[in-house]
Coordinates of C-alpha atoms and ligand atoms in Angstrom, one line a residue:
M144 CA -12.1 12.1 -22.9
R145 CA -11.9 13.9 -19.5
K146 CA -8.6 13.5 -17.6
I147 CA -9.1 12.1 -14.1
L148 CA -6.4 12.7 -11.7
V149 CA -5.2 9.7 -9.6
F150 CA -4.4 10.6 -6.0
D151 CA -2.7 7.6 -4.4
T152 CA -3.0 7.3 -0.6
T153 CA -1.4 3.9 -0.1
L154 CA 1.4 5.5 2.1
R155 CA -1.1 7.3 4.3
D156 CA -4.6 5.8 4.5
G157 CA -3.2 2.5 3.2
E158 CA -0.7 2.5 6.0
Q159 CA -3.6 2.7 8.4
T160 CA -4.2 -1.0 7.6
P161 CA -3.8 -3.0 10.9
G162 CA -0.3 -4.6 11.1
V163 CA 1.2 -2.2 8.4
N164 CA 4.0 0.0 9.5
L165 CA 6.3 1.1 6.7
N166 CA 9.6 2.8 7.4
A167 CA 11.0 5.8 5.4
A168 CA 13.0 3.6 3.1
E169 CA 10.1 1.4 2.3
K170 CA 7.8 4.4 1.7
V171 CA 10.4 5.9 -0.8
E172 CA 10.6 2.5 -2.6
I173 CA 6.8 2.4 -3.0
A174 CA 6.7 6.2 -4.0
R175 CA 9.2 5.5 -6.7
S176 CA 7.0 2.7 -8.0
L177 CA 3.9 4.8 -7.9
E178 CA 5.8 7.5 -9.8
R179 CA 6.6 4.9 -12.5
L180 CA 3.0 3.8 -12.4
G181 CA 2.1 7.4 -13.3
V182 CA -0.1 8.5 -10.5
D183 CA -0.6 12.3 -10.3
L184 CA -0.4 12.8 -6.6
I185 CA 1.2 10.6 -3.7
E186 CA -0.1 11.2 -0.3
A187 CA 3.0 10.3 1.7
G188 CA 1.9 10.5 5.3
F189 CA 0.7 12.6 8.2
P190 CA 3.8 14.5 9.5
V191 CA 2.5 15.6 12.8
A192 CA 1.6 12.0 13.7
S193 CA 5.1 10.9 14.7
P194 CA 8.8 11.8 14.0
G195 CA 9.0 8.7 11.8
D196 CA 6.1 9.9 9.7
F197 CA 7.5 13.4 9.4
A198 CA 10.9 11.9 8.2
A199 CA 9.2 9.5 5.8
V200 CA 7.2 12.3 4.2
A201 CA 10.4 14.4 3.9
E202 CA 12.2 11.7 2.2
V203 CA 9.5 10.9 -0.2
A204 CA 9.2 14.7 -1.0
R205 CA 13.0 14.6 -1.9
A206 CA 12.8 11.4 -3.9
V207 CA 9.8 12.0 -6.1
K208 CA 10.2 14.4 -9.1
D209 CA 7.4 13.5 -11.5
C210 CA 4.3 13.9 -9.4
S211 CA 2.9 16.0 -6.6
V212 CA 3.6 14.9 -2.9
V213 CA 0.8 15.5 -0.5
A214 CA 1.0 15.7 3.4
L215 CA -2.1 15.4 5.6
A216 CA -2.9 17.9 8.4
R217 CA -5.8 18.4 10.6
A218 CA -7.2 22.0 10.4
L219 CA -4.8 23.0 13.1
P220 CA -1.9 25.5 12.8
K221 CA 0.7 23.0 14.3
D222 CA -0.4 20.2 11.8
I223 CA -0.2 22.5 8.8
A224 CA 3.3 23.9 9.8
E225 CA 4.5 20.4 10.2
A226 CA 3.1 19.3 6.9
A227 CA 4.7 22.4 5.1
A228 CA 8.0 21.6 6.8
A229 CA 8.0 17.9 5.8
L230 CA 7.2 19.1 2.1
R231 CA 9.9 21.7 2.0
D232 CA 11.9 19.8 -0.7
A233 CA 8.9 18.7 -2.8
V234 CA 8.9 19.8 -6.5
S235 CA 5.1 20.0 -6.4
P236 CA 3.9 20.1 -2.8
V237 CA 0.2 19.9 -1.7
I238 CA -1.0 20.4 1.8
H239 CA -4.2 18.4 2.5
T240 CA -6.1 19.7 5.4
F241 CA -9.4 18.3 6.8
I242 CA -12.1 18.7 9.5
A243 CA -15.2 16.6 10.2
T244 CA -18.5 18.1 9.0
S245 CA -21.2 15.6 10.1
D246 CA -23.4 16.3 13.1
I247 CA -22.2 13.2 14.8
H248 CA -18.5 14.0 14.4
I249 CA -18.9 17.7 15.2
Q250 CA -20.9 16.9 18.4
Y251 CA -19.1 13.8 19.8
K252 CA -15.6 13.9 18.3
L253 CA -14.9 17.6 17.9
R254 CA -17.3 18.8 20.7
S255 CA -17.7 21.8 18.5
T256 CA -20.3 23.6 16.4
K257 CA -20.9 24.0 12.7
E258 CA -20.0 27.7 13.0
K259 CA -16.7 27.0 14.7
V260 CA -15.9 24.1 12.2
L261 CA -16.5 26.5 9.2
E262 CA -14.3 29.2 10.8
Q263 CA -11.5 26.6 11.6
A264 CA -11.6 25.3 8.1
V265 CA -11.2 28.7 6.5
E266 CA -8.4 29.7 8.8
A267 CA -6.6 26.4 8.0
V268 CA -6.9 26.7 4.3
K269 CA -5.7 30.4 4.5
L270 CA -2.7 29.4 6.6
A271 CA -1.9 26.4 4.3
R272 CA -1.9 28.7 1.3
N273 CA 0.8 30.7 2.9
Y274 CA 3.0 27.6 2.4
T275 CA 1.9 26.0 -0.8
D276 CA 0.1 27.0 -3.9
R277 CA -2.1 23.9 -4.0
V278 CA -4.2 23.1 -0.9
E279 CA -6.8 20.4 -0.7
F280 CA -9.7 20.6 1.8
S281 CA -11.5 17.5 3.0
A282 CA -14.9 17.5 4.7
E283 CA -14.4 14.3 6.8
D284 CA -17.6 12.1 6.9
A285 CA -19.1 14.3 4.1
T286 CA -21.6 11.6 3.0
R287 CA -23.2 11.7 6.5
S288 CA -23.1 15.5 6.6
D289 CA -25.9 18.0 5.9
P290 CA -25.5 18.8 2.2
E291 CA -26.4 22.4 2.8
F292 CA -23.6 22.7 5.3
L293 CA -21.2 21.1 2.9
R294 CA -22.1 23.7 0.3
Q295 CA -21.5 26.5 2.7
I296 CA -18.2 25.2 4.0
F297 CA -16.9 24.4 0.5
A298 CA -17.8 27.9 -0.8
A299 CA -16.0 29.4 2.1
V300 CA -12.8 27.3 1.7
I301 CA -12.7 27.9 -2.0
A302 CA -12.9 31.6 -1.3
A303 CA -10.1 31.2 1.2
G304 CA -7.9 29.6 -1.4
A305 CA -8.6 25.8 -1.5
T306 CA -7.7 24.5 -5.0
T307 CA -9.1 20.9 -4.5
I308 CA -12.3 20.0 -2.7
N309 CA -12.5 16.4 -1.4
I310 CA -15.7 14.8 -0.6
P311 CA -14.9 11.6 1.5
D312 CA -17.1 8.7 2.2
T313 CA -15.2 8.2 5.4
V314 CA -17.2 5.3 6.8
G315 CA -18.1 3.6 3.5
Y316 CA -21.8 4.5 4.0
T317 CA -23.1 5.9 0.7
T318 CA -24.3 4.2 -2.5
P319 CA -23.5 4.9 -6.1
G320 CA -26.8 6.6 -6.9
E321 CA -26.9 8.7 -3.7
F322 CA -23.1 9.7 -4.0
A323 CA -23.6 10.8 -7.6
Q324 CA -26.6 12.9 -6.6
L325 CA -24.5 14.6 -3.8
I326 CA -21.7 15.4 -6.3
T327 CA -24.1 16.8 -8.7
Y328 CA -25.8 18.9 -6.0
L329 CA -22.5 20.3 -4.8
R330 CA -21.3 21.0 -8.3
E331 CA -24.4 22.9 -9.3
N332 CA -24.9 24.9 -6.0
T333 CA -21.5 25.7 -4.7
P334 CA -19.9 29.0 -5.8
G335 CA -16.5 28.5 -7.1
M336 CA -16.8 24.7 -7.5
D337 CA -16.2 24.9 -11.2
Q338 CA -12.8 26.5 -10.5
V339 CA -11.3 23.7 -8.3
T340 CA -10.5 20.0 -8.7
I341 CA -13.4 17.9 -7.3
S342 CA -12.0 14.9 -5.5
V343 CA -13.7 11.8 -4.0
H344 CA -12.2 9.5 -1.3
C345 CA -14.3 6.3 -0.8
H346 CA -13.9 3.6 1.9
N347 CA -15.1 0.0 1.3
D348 CA -17.2 -0.9 4.3
L349 CA -20.1 -2.0 2.2
G350 CA -17.8 -3.3 -0.6
L351 CA -19.0 -0.1 -2.7
A352 CA -15.8 2.0 -2.8
V353 CA -14.8 1.5 -6.3
A354 CA -18.6 1.7 -7.6
N355 CA -19.0 4.9 -5.6
S356 CA -15.8 6.4 -7.0
L357 CA -16.9 5.6 -10.6
A358 CA -20.4 7.0 -10.0
A359 CA -18.8 10.2 -8.7
I360 CA -16.6 10.3 -11.9
E361 CA -19.8 10.1 -13.9
A362 CA -21.4 12.9 -11.9
G363 CA -18.3 15.2 -12.6
A364 CA -15.6 14.4 -10.0
T365 CA -12.1 15.0 -11.6
Q366 CA -9.9 13.4 -9.0
V367 CA -10.1 9.9 -7.3
E368 CA -8.3 9.0 -4.1
C369 CA -7.4 5.4 -3.9
T370 CA -4.8 2.8 -2.8
I371 CA -2.9 0.0 -4.3
N372 CA -4.7 -3.4 -3.5
G373 CA -7.5 -1.5 -1.9
L374 CA -5.4 -1.1 1.3
G375 CA -6.7 1.1 4.1
E376 CA -8.5 1.6 7.4
R377 CA -11.0 -1.2 8.2
A378 CA -12.3 -2.7 4.9
G379 CA -9.9 -0.4 3.0
N380 CA -10.1 2.3 0.4
A381 CA -11.1 2.2 -3.2
A382 CA -8.7 0.1 -5.1
L383 CA -6.6 2.1 -7.6
E384 CA -6.1 -0.8 -10.1
E385 CA -9.9 -1.5 -10.2
I386 CA -10.9 2.2 -10.9
V387 CA -8.1 2.6 -13.5
M388 CA -9.0 -0.7 -15.3
A389 CA -12.7 0.2 -15.3
L390 CA -11.9 3.5 -17.0
V391 CA -9.6 1.8 -19.5
T392 CA -12.0 -1.1 -20.3
R393 CA -15.1 1.0 -20.3
G394 CA -13.5 4.2 -21.6
Q395 CA -16.3 4.6 -24.2
Y396 CA -18.9 4.5 -21.5
Y397 CA -17.1 6.8 -19.0
Q398 CA -15.6 9.1 -21.5
A399 CA -12.8 9.5 -19.0
E400 CA -9.1 8.4 -18.7
T401 CA -6.1 8.5 -16.4
G402 CA -2.4 8.9 -17.0
I403 CA -1.7 5.5 -15.4
N404 CA 0.7 3.1 -17.2
T405 CA -1.4 0.1 -16.7
R406 CA 1.5 -2.4 -17.4
Q407 CA 3.1 -1.3 -14.1
I408 CA 0.0 -2.4 -12.0
A409 CA 1.1 -6.0 -11.3
F410 CA 4.6 -5.0 -10.3
T411 CA 3.3 -2.2 -8.0
S412 CA 0.7 -4.4 -6.4
R413 CA 3.2 -7.1 -5.6
L414 CA 5.8 -4.6 -4.2
V415 CA 3.1 -3.1 -1.9
S416 CA 2.0 -6.6 -0.8
S417 CA 5.5 -7.6 0.0
L418 CA 6.5 -4.4 1.9
T419 CA 3.2 -4.2 3.9
G420 CA 3.0 -8.0 4.4
I421 CA -0.7 -8.0 3.3
N422 CA -1.4 -10.7 0.9
V423 CA -3.8 -10.1 -2.0
Q424 CA -6.8 -12.4 -1.9
P425 CA -6.8 -14.8 -4.9
N426 CA -10.1 -13.6 -6.3
K427 CA -9.2 -9.9 -6.0
A428 CA -10.2 -8.1 -9.3
I429 CA -7.2 -7.2 -11.5
V430 CA -4.3 -8.3 -9.2
G431 CA -5.6 -11.5 -7.5
K432 CA -4.0 -14.8 -8.6
N433 CA -7.2 -15.9 -10.1
A434 CA -8.2 -12.7 -11.8
F435 CA -7.4 -14.1 -15.3
A436 CA -7.7 -17.8 -14.5
H437 CA -10.4 -19.7 -16.4
E438 CA -11.5 -22.9 -14.6
S439 CA -14.6 -24.0 -16.4
G440 CA -14.1 -26.2 -19.4
I441 CA -16.7 -24.2 -21.4
H442 CA -14.8 -21.0 -20.6
Q443 CA -11.4 -22.5 -21.6
D444 CA -12.9 -23.8 -24.8
G445 CA -14.3 -20.3 -25.6
M446 CA -11.0 -18.7 -24.8
L447 CA -9.2 -21.1 -27.2
K448 CA -11.7 -20.0 -30.0
N449 CA -11.6 -16.4 -29.3
R450 CA -10.2 -14.7 -26.1
L451 CA -12.8 -12.1 -26.2
T452 CA -15.5 -14.6 -25.3
Y453 CA -14.5 -14.5 -21.7
E454 CA -11.7 -11.9 -21.4
I455 CA -12.6 -8.2 -21.1
M456 CA -9.0 -7.2 -20.7
T457 CA -5.7 -9.0 -21.1
P458 CA -3.4 -10.0 -18.3
E459 CA -0.6 -8.4 -20.3
S460 CA -2.4 -5.0 -20.1
V461 CA -1.8 -5.0 -16.3
G462 CA 1.7 -6.3 -16.6
L463 CA 1.0 -9.9 -15.7
T464 CA 3.1 -12.1 -17.9
Q465 CA 4.1 -15.7 -17.3
S466 CA 7.4 -14.8 -18.8
R467 CA 9.9 -17.5 -18.2
L468 CA 13.3 -16.0 -17.5
V469 CA 15.6 -16.5 -20.3
L470 CA 18.5 -16.2 -18.0
G471 CA 20.0 -19.4 -16.7
K472 CA 22.6 -20.3 -14.1
H473 CA 25.3 -19.4 -16.7
S474 CA 24.0 -15.9 -17.3
G475 CA 26.3 -13.0 -16.4
R476 CA 25.6 -10.2 -14.0
H477 CA 25.1 -7.8 -16.8
A478 CA 22.3 -9.7 -18.2
F479 CA 20.8 -10.2 -14.7
K480 CA 21.1 -6.5 -14.0
A481 CA 19.6 -5.5 -17.3
H482 CA 16.6 -7.8 -16.6
L483 CA 16.0 -6.4 -13.2
E484 CA 16.0 -2.8 -14.6
E485 CA 13.5 -3.9 -17.2
M486 CA 11.3 -5.2 -14.3
G487 CA 11.6 -1.9 -12.5
Y488 CA 14.3 -2.6 -9.9
T489 CA 17.4 -0.4 -9.3
L490 CA 19.7 -2.1 -6.8
T491 CA 22.9 -1.0 -5.1
A492 CA 26.1 -2.8 -6.2
E493 CA 26.1 -4.7 -2.9
E494 CA 22.4 -5.7 -3.3
L495 CA 23.0 -6.8 -6.8
E496 CA 25.8 -9.0 -5.8
R497 CA 23.7 -10.7 -3.0
A498 CA 20.8 -11.1 -5.4
Y499 CA 22.8 -12.6 -8.1
G500 CA 24.3 -15.1 -5.8
R501 CA 20.7 -16.1 -4.7
F502 CA 19.7 -16.2 -8.4
I503 CA 22.4 -18.6 -9.3
E504 CA 21.6 -20.8 -6.2
L505 CA 17.9 -20.8 -7.3
A506 CA 18.6 -21.6 -10.9
D507 CA 20.6 -24.6 -9.7
K508 CA 17.6 -25.9 -7.7
K509 CA 14.7 -24.9 -9.9
K510 CA 13.9 -26.0 -13.5
E511 CA 12.4 -22.6 -14.5
V512 CA 13.0 -19.3 -12.9
T513 CA 10.2 -16.8 -13.6
D514 CA 9.9 -13.1 -13.0
R515 CA 7.7 -13.9 -10.1
D516 CA 10.5 -15.9 -8.5
I517 CA 12.9 -13.1 -9.2
Q518 CA 10.6 -10.5 -7.6
A519 CA 10.3 -12.7 -4.4
L520 CA 14.1 -13.2 -4.3
I521 CA 14.8 -9.5 -4.8
E522 CA 12.3 -8.5 -2.1
D523 CA 14.0 -11.0 0.2
E524 CA 17.4 -9.7 -0.4
T525 CA 16.6 -6.0 -0.3
Q526 CA 14.8 -5.8 3.0
K527 CA 14.8 -2.2 4.3
V528 CA 14.4 -3.1 8.0
E529 CA 17.6 -3.1 10.0
E530 CA 18.7 -6.7 10.8
T531 CA 19.2 -6.5 14.6
Y532 CA 18.9 -10.4 14.6
S533 CA 19.6 -12.5 11.6
L534 CA 19.6 -16.2 11.0
E535 CA 23.1 -17.9 10.8
Y536 CA 22.2 -21.6 11.1
L537 CA 19.1 -23.7 11.4
H538 CA 18.6 -27.4 11.9
V539 CA 15.2 -29.0 12.4
S540 CA 14.2 -32.6 13.1
S541 CA 10.7 -33.5 12.7
G542 CA 8.4 -36.3 11.5
N543 CA 5.3 -38.3 12.5
S544 CA 7.0 -40.2 15.4
T545 CA 9.6 -37.7 16.7
V546 CA 9.3 -34.6 18.9
P547 CA 9.8 -31.6 16.5
T548 CA 13.1 -30.0 17.6
A549 CA 14.9 -26.9 16.3
T550 CA 18.5 -25.7 16.9
V551 CA 19.3 -22.1 15.7
I552 CA 22.3 -19.9 15.7
I553 CA 21.2 -16.1 15.7
K554 CA 23.6 -13.4 14.8
H555 CA 23.3 -10.2 17.0
G556 CA 26.0 -7.6 16.3
D557 CA 29.3 -9.7 16.6
Q558 CA 27.6 -12.2 18.8
L559 CA 26.5 -15.6 17.8
I560 CA 23.7 -17.1 20.1
Q561 CA 22.9 -20.7 19.9
E562 CA 19.6 -22.1 21.3
A563 CA 17.4 -25.2 20.8
S564 CA 13.8 -25.9 21.6
C565 CA 11.0 -28.4 21.0
G566 CA 7.5 -27.4 19.6
D567 CA 4.3 -29.0 18.4
G568 CA 5.7 -28.7 14.9
P569 CA 8.9 -27.6 13.1
V570 CA 7.8 -24.0 12.8
D571 CA 6.7 -23.8 16.4
A572 CA 10.0 -25.3 17.5
V573 CA 12.0 -22.7 15.4
Y574 CA 10.0 -19.9 16.7
H575 CA 10.5 -21.0 20.4
A576 CA 14.3 -21.4 19.7
I577 CA 14.4 -17.9 18.2
E578 CA 12.5 -16.4 21.2
R579 CA 15.1 -18.0 23.5
A580 CA 18.0 -16.8 21.5
T581 CA 16.7 -13.2 21.3
G582 CA 15.1 -13.1 24.7
I583 CA 12.0 -11.6 23.1
Q584 CA 8.6 -13.2 23.6
V585 CA 5.8 -12.3 21.2
Y586 CA 2.4 -13.6 20.2
L587 CA 2.2 -15.1 16.7
D588 CA -1.0 -13.6 15.4
S589 CA -1.0 -15.2 12.0
W590 CA 1.3 -17.3 9.7
S591 CA 0.6 -18.1 6.1
I592 CA 2.5 -19.6 3.2
E593 CA 2.2 -19.2 -0.5
A594 CA 4.1 -20.8 -3.4
T595 CA 5.4 -18.2 -5.8
T596 CA 4.7 -20.4 -8.8
G597 CA 3.4 -23.9 -9.5
G598 CA 5.8 -26.9 -9.3
K599 CA 7.2 -28.9 -6.4
D600 CA 10.4 -26.9 -6.6
A601 CA 8.6 -23.5 -6.1
L602 CA 9.9 -20.8 -3.7
G603 CA 7.8 -20.7 -0.5
E604 CA 6.9 -17.3 0.7
V605 CA 6.0 -17.0 4.4
T606 CA 4.2 -14.1 6.0
A607 CA 4.3 -13.9 9.8
R608 CA 2.4 -11.4 11.9
I609 CA 3.3 -11.0 15.5
I610 CA 1.9 -8.9 18.3
K611 CA 4.3 -7.1 20.6
D612 CA 3.4 -4.7 23.3
G613 CA -0.1 -4.4 21.9
R614 CA 1.3 -3.6 18.3
Q615 CA 1.2 -5.7 15.2
F616 CA 4.3 -6.3 13.0
T617 CA 4.7 -8.2 9.8
G618 CA 7.6 -10.0 8.3
R619 CA 8.0 -11.9 5.0
G620 CA 10.7 -14.5 4.1
S621 CA 11.2 -16.7 1.0
S622 CA 13.2 -19.8 0.3
T623 CA 12.8 -23.1 -1.4
D624 CA 13.0 -24.4 2.2
I625 CA 9.7 -23.4 4.0
I626 CA 11.2 -23.7 7.4
V627 CA 14.0 -21.3 6.5
A628 CA 11.4 -18.9 4.9
S629 CA 9.4 -19.2 8.3
A630 CA 12.4 -18.4 10.4
K631 CA 13.3 -15.4 8.2
A632 CA 9.7 -14.0 8.3
F633 CA 9.5 -14.3 12.1
L634 CA 12.9 -12.6 12.6
R635 CA 11.9 -9.7 10.2
A636 CA 8.8 -9.1 12.1
L637 CA 10.8 -9.1 15.4
N638 CA 13.5 -6.7 13.8
R639 CA 10.6 -4.4 12.6
S640 CA 9.2 -4.3 16.2
L641 CA 12.6 -3.3 17.5
Q642 CA 12.9 -0.5 15.0
V643 CA 10.0 1.4 16.5
Q644 CA 10.8 0.5 20.1
G645 CA 10.3 3.4 22.4
E646 CA 8.2 5.2 19.9
T647 CA 4.6 5.6 20.7
E648 CA 2.1 4.4 18.1
P649 CA 1.6 7.1 15.6
M650 CA -1.6 9.0 15.5
K651 CA -3.9 7.8 12.7
E652 CA -6.8 9.6 11.0
Ligands
KIV1450 O1 -11.5 8.9 5.1 C1 -11.3 10.1 5.4 O2 -12.2 10.9 5.6 C2 -9.9 10.5 5.3 C3 -9.8 12.0 5.3 C4 -8.5 12.4 6.0 C5 -9.7 12.5 3.8 O3 -9.1 9.7 5.2
ZN1451 ZN1 -9.8 7.8 4.4

């Protein structure tokens, strides 16, 4: 079996998903869960993009011990110096430098020439090697570049010290057969290519990101760049969980494996969804709600006779269990804490106290408390966004023959602000009342609700996305009362927007 390195870019390319803005504490939390998942490299951000991104990369570099931390840099001295500075405390740092190589990018975006691009790439790699032993070079838009030019630039950067060569399908344009041919051509014709890690980085514009990544592995790639839940620019990047489970399920065919602990997949997917506010579509492979659901009677019958009739992998193998929590409202803090640790959470004493209080409250209201409920509750209680405004009190009156009206009391520092408003529904009324209390007007871009489990007593989880000053911000809230969950989600999106006030939107690549 060949070992395939998993390079996770959820915190960099994944963060380029519209509406996603993670702060440093959230990036560290995701990085820790990626470390537990067993990825080989974590791309933590693009330090030159903004002071916030620099700080986040530096904090991830300090927190992560068991895998490499990567920082992105254009092929420019300033970017490379910033990347190196942000990685200063990393145990195993990697600078990832890139430049576009396709004619269309060179002519219109860079307004440069192939000769200058090659020279700039070589200088960038040499400079980066002064800071770190491992340097990755990416040829942006490689799949629309002249293969002969790719061969030349890769040979030159390898001679300059690049230790990984990345071949990105930046615009999701290639197809599996064509991509495999390109990888084979470059492997066979580029001097030094057998001495470096060959990486691929596929976008999903034609829905082929995972297929292209797997084709590249068959053709000899030894590293895949991917994101949890397939997050990323436009249609996203190749989904980590899909590539990994394809290699596990079809290991005999691919003769390749990764070091991923697949049982951590469901937890990590859920954490990323919660912190980014991007829901996973129900029919998403591996981590969607329906990925292991069997609807047809014939399938269900087959499954009862022998699971292998319709199941190519088990839900347990990706960490999906319907485990009913054995704890009840009489369980003590120690049992609760031990269960959380088993699930992958490490809470501060204060967070644990609050979460335990919420758990006891929930166990009083709900017949069965599942791990999924606990996960929603913990995420609700351990928000890493500063609570500039928080909900103190909420009263709503609504019905089919009354004007929906809401009264809120919002806490702001030591101040309690009371406001009331009508709306065309209870959520609308609450949102207007919150806007009055905070004095902040925003556009509600989207609102959605999901029940964490079945049953009429389920927790409702609301995701609200707002637009403020042209930027999108997402917040999530959960409660057995969906109006309370809605108010929390809206306030969290507002608080997130205040956190970046005054900062210009970070540069994205
Ligand atoms: O898609 C892309 O080309 C990138 C590079 C920076 C690797 O994200
Ligand atoms: Zn990309």
